Short mmCIF file of C-alpha atoms in Angstrom, two decimals:
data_model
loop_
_atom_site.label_atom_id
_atom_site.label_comp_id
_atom_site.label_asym_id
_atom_site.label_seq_id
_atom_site.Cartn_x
_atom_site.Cartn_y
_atom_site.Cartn_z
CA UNK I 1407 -23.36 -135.90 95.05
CA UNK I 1408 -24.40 -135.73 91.01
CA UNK I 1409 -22.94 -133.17 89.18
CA UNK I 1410 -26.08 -131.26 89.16
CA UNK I 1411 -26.39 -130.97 92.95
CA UNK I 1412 -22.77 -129.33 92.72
CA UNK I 1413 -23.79 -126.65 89.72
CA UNK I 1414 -26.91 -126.02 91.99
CA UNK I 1415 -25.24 -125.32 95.14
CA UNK I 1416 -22.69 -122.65 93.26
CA UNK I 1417 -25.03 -120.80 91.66
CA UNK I 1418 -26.44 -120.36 94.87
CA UNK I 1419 -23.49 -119.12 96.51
CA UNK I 1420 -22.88 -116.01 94.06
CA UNK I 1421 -23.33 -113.05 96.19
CA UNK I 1422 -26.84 -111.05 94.32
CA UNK I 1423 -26.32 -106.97 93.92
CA UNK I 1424 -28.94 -104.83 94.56
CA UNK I 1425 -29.69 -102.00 92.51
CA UNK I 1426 -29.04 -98.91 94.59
CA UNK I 1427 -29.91 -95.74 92.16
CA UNK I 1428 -32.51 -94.53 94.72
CA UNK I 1429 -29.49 -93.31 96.82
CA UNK I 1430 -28.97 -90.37 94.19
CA UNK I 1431 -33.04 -89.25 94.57
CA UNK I 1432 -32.52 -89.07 98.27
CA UNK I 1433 -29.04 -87.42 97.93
CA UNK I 1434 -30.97 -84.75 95.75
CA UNK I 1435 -33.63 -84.47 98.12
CA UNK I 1436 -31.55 -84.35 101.60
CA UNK I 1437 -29.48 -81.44 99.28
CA UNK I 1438 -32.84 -79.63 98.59
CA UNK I 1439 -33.87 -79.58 102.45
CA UNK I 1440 -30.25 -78.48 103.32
CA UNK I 1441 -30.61 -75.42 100.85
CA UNK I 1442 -34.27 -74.62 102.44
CA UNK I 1443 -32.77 -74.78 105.70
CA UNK I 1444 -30.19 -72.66 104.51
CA UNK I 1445 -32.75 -70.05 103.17
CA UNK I 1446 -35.09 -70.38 106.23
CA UNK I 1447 -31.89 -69.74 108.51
CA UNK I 1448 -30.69 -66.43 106.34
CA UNK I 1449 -34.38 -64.64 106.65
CA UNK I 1450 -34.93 -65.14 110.11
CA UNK I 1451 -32.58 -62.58 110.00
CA UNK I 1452 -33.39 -60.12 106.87
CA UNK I 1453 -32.84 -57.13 106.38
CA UNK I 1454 -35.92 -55.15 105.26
CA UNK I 1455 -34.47 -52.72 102.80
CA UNK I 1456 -32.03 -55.27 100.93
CA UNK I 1457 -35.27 -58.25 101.06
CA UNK I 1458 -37.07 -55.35 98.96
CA UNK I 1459 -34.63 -54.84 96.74
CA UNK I 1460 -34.12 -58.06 96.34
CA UNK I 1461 -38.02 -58.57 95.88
CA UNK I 1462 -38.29 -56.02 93.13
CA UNK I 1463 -35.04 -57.14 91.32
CA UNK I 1464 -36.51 -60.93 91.15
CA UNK I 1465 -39.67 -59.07 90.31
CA UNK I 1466 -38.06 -57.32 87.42
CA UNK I 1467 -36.01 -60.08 86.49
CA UNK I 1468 -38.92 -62.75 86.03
CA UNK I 1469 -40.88 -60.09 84.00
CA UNK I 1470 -43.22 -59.27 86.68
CA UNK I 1471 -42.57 -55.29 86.43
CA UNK I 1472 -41.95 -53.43 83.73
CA UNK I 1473 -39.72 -50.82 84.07
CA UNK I 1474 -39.75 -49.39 80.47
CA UNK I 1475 -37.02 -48.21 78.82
CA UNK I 1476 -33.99 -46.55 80.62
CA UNK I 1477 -33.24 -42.42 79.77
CA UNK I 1478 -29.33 -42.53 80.02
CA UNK I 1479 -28.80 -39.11 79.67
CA UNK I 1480 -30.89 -38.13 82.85
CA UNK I 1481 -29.50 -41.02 84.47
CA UNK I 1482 -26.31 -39.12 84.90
CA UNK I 1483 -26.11 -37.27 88.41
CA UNK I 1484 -23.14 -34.67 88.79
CA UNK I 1485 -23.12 -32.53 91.82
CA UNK I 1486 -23.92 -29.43 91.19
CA UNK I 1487 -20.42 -27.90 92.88
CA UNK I 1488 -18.45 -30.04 89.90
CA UNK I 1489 -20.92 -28.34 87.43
CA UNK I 1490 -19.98 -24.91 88.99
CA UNK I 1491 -16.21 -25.42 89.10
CA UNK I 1492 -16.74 -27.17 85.32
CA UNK I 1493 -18.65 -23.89 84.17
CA UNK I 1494 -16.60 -21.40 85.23
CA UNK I 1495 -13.18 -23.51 84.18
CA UNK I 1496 -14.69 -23.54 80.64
CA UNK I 1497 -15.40 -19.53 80.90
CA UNK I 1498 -12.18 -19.12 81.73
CA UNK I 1499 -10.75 -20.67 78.92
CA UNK I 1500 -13.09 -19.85 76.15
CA UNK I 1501 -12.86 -15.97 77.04
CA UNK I 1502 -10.43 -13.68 77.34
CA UNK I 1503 -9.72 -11.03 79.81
CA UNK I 1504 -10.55 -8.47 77.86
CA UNK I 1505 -14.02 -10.01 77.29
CA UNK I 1506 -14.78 -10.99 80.82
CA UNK I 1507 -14.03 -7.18 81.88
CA UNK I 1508 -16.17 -6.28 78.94
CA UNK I 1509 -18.96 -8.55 80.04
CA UNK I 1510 -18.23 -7.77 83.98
CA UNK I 1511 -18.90 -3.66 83.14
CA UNK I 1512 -22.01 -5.04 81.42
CA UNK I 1513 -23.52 -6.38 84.64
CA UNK I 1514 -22.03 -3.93 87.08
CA UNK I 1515 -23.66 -1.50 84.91
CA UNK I 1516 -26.89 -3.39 84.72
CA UNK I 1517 -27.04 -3.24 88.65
CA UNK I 1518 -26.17 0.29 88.61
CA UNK I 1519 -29.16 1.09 86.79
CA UNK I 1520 -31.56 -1.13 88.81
CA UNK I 1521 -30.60 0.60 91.80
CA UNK I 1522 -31.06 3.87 90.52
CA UNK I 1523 -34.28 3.03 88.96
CA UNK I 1524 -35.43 2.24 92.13
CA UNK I 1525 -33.85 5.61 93.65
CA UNK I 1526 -35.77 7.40 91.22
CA UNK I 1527 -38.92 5.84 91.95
CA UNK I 1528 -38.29 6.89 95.43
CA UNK I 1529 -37.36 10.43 94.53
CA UNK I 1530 -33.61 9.74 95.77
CA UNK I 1531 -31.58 9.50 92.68
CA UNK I 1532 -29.70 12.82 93.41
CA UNK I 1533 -28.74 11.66 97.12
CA UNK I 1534 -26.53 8.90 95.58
CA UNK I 1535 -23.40 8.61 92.80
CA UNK I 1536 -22.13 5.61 91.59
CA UNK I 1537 -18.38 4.62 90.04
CA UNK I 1538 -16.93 1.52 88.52
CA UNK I 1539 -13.21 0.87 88.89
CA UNK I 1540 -11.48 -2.19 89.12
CA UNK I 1541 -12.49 -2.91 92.92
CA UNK I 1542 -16.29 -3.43 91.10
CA UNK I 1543 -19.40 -1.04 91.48
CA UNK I 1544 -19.18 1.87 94.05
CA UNK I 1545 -22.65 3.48 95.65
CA UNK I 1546 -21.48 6.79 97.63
CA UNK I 1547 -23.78 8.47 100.13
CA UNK I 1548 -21.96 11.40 99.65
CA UNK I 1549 -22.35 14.42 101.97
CA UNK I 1550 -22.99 12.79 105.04
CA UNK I 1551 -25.19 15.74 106.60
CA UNK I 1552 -28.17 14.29 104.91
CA UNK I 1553 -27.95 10.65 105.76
CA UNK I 1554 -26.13 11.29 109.68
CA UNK I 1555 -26.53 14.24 112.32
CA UNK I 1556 -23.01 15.69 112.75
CA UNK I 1557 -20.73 13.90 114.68
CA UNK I 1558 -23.72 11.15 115.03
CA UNK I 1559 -23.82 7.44 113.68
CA UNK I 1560 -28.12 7.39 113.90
CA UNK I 1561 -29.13 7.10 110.50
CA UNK I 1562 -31.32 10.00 109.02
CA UNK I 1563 -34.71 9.70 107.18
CA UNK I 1564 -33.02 10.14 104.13
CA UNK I 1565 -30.35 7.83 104.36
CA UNK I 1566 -33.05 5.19 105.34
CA UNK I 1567 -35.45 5.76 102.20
CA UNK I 1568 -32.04 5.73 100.21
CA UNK I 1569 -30.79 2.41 101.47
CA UNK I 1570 -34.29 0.95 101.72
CA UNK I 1571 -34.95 1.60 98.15
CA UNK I 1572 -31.86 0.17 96.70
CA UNK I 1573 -31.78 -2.84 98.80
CA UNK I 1574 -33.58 -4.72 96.63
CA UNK I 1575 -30.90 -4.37 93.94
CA UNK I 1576 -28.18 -5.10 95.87
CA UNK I 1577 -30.00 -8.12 97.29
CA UNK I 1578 -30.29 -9.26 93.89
CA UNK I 1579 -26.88 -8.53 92.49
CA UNK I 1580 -25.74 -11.49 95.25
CA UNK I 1581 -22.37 -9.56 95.21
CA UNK I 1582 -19.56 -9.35 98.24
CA UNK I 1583 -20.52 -5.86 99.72
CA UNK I 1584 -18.11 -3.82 101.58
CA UNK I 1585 -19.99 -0.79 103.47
CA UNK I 1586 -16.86 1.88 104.19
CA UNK I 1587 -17.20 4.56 106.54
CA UNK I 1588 -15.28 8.27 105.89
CA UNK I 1589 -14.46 10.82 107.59
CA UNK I 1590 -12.99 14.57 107.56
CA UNK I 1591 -10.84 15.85 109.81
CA UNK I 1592 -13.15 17.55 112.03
CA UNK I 1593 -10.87 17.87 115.22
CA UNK I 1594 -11.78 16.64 118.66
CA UNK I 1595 -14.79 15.34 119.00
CA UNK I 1596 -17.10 14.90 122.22
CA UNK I 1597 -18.63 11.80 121.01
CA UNK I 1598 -16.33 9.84 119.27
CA UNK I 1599 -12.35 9.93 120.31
CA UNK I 1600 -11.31 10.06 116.79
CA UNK I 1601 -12.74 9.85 113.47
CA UNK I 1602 -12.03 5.92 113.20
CA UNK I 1603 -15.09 5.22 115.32
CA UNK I 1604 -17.22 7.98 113.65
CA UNK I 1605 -16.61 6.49 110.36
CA UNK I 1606 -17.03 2.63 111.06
CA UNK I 1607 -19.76 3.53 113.50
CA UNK I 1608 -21.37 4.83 110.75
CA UNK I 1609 -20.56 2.34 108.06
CA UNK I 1610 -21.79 -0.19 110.61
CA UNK I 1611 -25.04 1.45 110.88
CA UNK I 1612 -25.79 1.32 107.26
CA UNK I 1613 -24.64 -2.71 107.27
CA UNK I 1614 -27.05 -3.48 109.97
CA UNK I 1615 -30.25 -1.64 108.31
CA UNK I 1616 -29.08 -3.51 104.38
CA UNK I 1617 -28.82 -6.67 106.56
CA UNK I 1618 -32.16 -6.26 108.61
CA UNK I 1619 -34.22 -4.22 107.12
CA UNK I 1620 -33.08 -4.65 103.49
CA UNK I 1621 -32.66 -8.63 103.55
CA UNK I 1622 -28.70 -8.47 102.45
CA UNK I 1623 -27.07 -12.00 103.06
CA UNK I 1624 -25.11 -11.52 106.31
CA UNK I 1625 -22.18 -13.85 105.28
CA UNK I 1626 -21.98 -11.37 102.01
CA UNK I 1627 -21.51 -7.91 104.19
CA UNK I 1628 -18.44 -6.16 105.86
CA UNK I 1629 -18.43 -3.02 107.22
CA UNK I 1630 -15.45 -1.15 107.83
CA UNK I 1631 -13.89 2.42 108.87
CA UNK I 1632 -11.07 4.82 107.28
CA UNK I 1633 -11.47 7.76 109.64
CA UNK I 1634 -10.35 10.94 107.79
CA UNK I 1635 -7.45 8.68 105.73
CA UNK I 1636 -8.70 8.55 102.38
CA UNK I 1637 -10.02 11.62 101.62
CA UNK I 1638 -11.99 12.64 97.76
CA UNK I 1639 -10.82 16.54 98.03
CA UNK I 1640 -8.03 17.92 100.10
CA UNK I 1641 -9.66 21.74 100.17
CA UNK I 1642 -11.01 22.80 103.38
CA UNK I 1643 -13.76 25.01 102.53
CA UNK I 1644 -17.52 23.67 104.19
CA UNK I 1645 -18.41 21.87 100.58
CA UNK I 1646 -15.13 20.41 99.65
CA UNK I 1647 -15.12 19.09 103.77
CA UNK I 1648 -18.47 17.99 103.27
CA UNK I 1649 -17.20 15.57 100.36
CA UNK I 1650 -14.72 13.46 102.75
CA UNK I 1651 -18.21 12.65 104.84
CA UNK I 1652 -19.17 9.62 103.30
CA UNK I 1653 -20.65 6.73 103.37
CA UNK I 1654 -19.14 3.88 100.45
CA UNK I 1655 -21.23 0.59 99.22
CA UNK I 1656 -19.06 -1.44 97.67
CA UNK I 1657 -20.11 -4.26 95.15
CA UNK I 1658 -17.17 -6.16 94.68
CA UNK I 1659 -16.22 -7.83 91.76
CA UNK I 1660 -15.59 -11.58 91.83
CA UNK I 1661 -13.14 -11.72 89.00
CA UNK I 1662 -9.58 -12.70 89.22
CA UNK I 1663 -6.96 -9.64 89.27
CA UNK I 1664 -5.69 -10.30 86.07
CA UNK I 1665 -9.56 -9.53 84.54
CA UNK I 1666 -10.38 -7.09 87.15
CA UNK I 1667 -7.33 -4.61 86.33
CA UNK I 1668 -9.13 -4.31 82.51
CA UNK I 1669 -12.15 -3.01 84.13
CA UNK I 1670 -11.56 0.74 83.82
CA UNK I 1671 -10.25 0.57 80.56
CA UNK I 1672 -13.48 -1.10 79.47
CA UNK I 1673 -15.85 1.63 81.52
CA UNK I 1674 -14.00 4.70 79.33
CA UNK I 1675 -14.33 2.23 76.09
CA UNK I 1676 -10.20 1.98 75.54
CA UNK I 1677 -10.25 -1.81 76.33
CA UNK I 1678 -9.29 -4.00 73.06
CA UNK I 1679 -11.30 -6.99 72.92
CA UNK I 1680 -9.01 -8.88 70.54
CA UNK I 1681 -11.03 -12.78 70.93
CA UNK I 1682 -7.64 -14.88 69.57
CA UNK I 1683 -4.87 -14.99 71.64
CA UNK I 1684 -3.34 -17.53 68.69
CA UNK I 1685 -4.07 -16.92 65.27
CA UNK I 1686 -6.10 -20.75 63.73
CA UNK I 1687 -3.06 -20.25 61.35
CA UNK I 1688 0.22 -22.53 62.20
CA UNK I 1689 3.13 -19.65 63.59
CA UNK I 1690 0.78 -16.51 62.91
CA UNK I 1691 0.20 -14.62 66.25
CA UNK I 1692 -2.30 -12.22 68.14
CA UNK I 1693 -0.74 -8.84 66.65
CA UNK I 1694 -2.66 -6.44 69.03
CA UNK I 1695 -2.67 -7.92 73.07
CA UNK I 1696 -5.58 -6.27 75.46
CA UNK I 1697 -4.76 -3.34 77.25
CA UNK I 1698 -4.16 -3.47 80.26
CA UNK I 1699 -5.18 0.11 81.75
CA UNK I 1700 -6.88 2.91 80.67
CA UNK I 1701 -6.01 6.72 80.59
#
């Protein structure tokens, strides 16, 4: 065999490679049909709320919504306890106790004189008195033959134009209300076995007509009875007897004791209202502290 026939025959024995870069565009595509799988697999079982957020966030994202610019301020939500408890925290601290029994007489006093303008209108001003103290803003029914029959809890006319004129006040005030029921000591009685169920009988009575008749919050009303055991007069003439027959509406202050034992001092005007409990001076202090009582 010639030389040539033997470079012939090895050149045809070298093994030929084929060029295989079509394996990467079907790699790509068998990947692409996985992911659509994938997809087709994950919203067969959707969930309608998060596919429309989803939706509107692609939306949004791709330009396809405008959403305009973004108010962070009213994009703040508190709850509106926190903003209560923040409030009166910062009240607290920014006041003293002086000035919240100051400011505390204010209102009281500011009730007071709705009710009574209301009384008035009525042409019952005279069937009522009122008292501040420390316990908060006291409406006495005060001689107890005009608003019950004697030794009787049934409510007269006159005690139900009274209570249905100031109602409204007290409705408004949105105060705790304590409705207390006296008594004198009237000896046996045939109705009533002693004057504890006279009195609270009667207190009760005026509760349920404020509460049904005058719209007062239930969950803001007590009523309760002190017989003949906490009397105005000791004397024991007809008038000064006719004193201990009461009937007591009680708006009741909401402060804390420390403010709330200022409050007669600032009704008879003795209350200092110093505002500085530190002087803005480094080691200067408060010479003159509130009082703490009055007369």
């Amino acid at each position: 065999m010639s030389a040539r026939g033997r470079r012939r025959k090895s050149h045809d024995d070298e093994p030929e490679f084929h060029d295989e870069r079509w394996m990467a565009s079907y790699m790509d595509m068998v990947t692409v049909l996985m992911c659509m799988f994938i997809v087709l697999f994950a919203m067969s079982t959707v969930d309608q709320g998060k596919f429309e957020k989803l939706a509107n966030s692609l939306a949004t994202g791709f330009g396809a919504v405008e959403v305009g610019s973004i108010d962070t301020a009213e994009g703040v939500v508190v709850p509106a306890e926190m903003i209560d408890d923040v409030a009166e925290g910062f009240i607290d601290k920014t006041l003293t106790d002086a000035q919240q029994a100051v400011a505390e007489v204010a209102s009281l006093k500011a009730t007071e004189e709705s009710i009574n303008a209301n009384l008035s209108a009525a042409g019952m001003a005279e069937r009522v008195e009122f008292f501040i103290d420390e316990r908060g803003l006291t409406m006495g029914l005060v001689g107890t033959d005009s608003f019950f029959a004697p030794d009787s809890t049934a409510l007269s006319a006159v005690a139900v134009a009274v209570l249905d004129a100031a109602a409204p006040a007290i409705v408004h005030s949105a105060l705790q209300i304590s409705v207390e029921g006296h008594a004198d000591k009237h000896g046996q009685s045939a109705t009533f076995a002693t004057d504890w169920e006279l009195s609270s009988g009667r207190a009760t009575q005026v509760l349920r007509r404020l509460v049904e008749q005058g719209g007062v919050d239930p969950a803001l009303i007590g009523a309760v009875g002190y017989g003949s055991a906490r009397p105005v007069s000791q004397g024991s003439s007809l008038s000064e007897m006719a004193q201990n027959r009461r009937v007591d509406i009680v708006l009741l202050s909401t402060l804390p004791d420390s403010v709330r034992d200022l409050i007669p001092a600032a009704v008879d005007g003795t209350l200092s209202q110093d505002t500085s409990e530190t002087s803005t001076d480094a080691g200067e202090t408060e010479d003159n502290a509130p009082a703490t009582s009055g007369h």
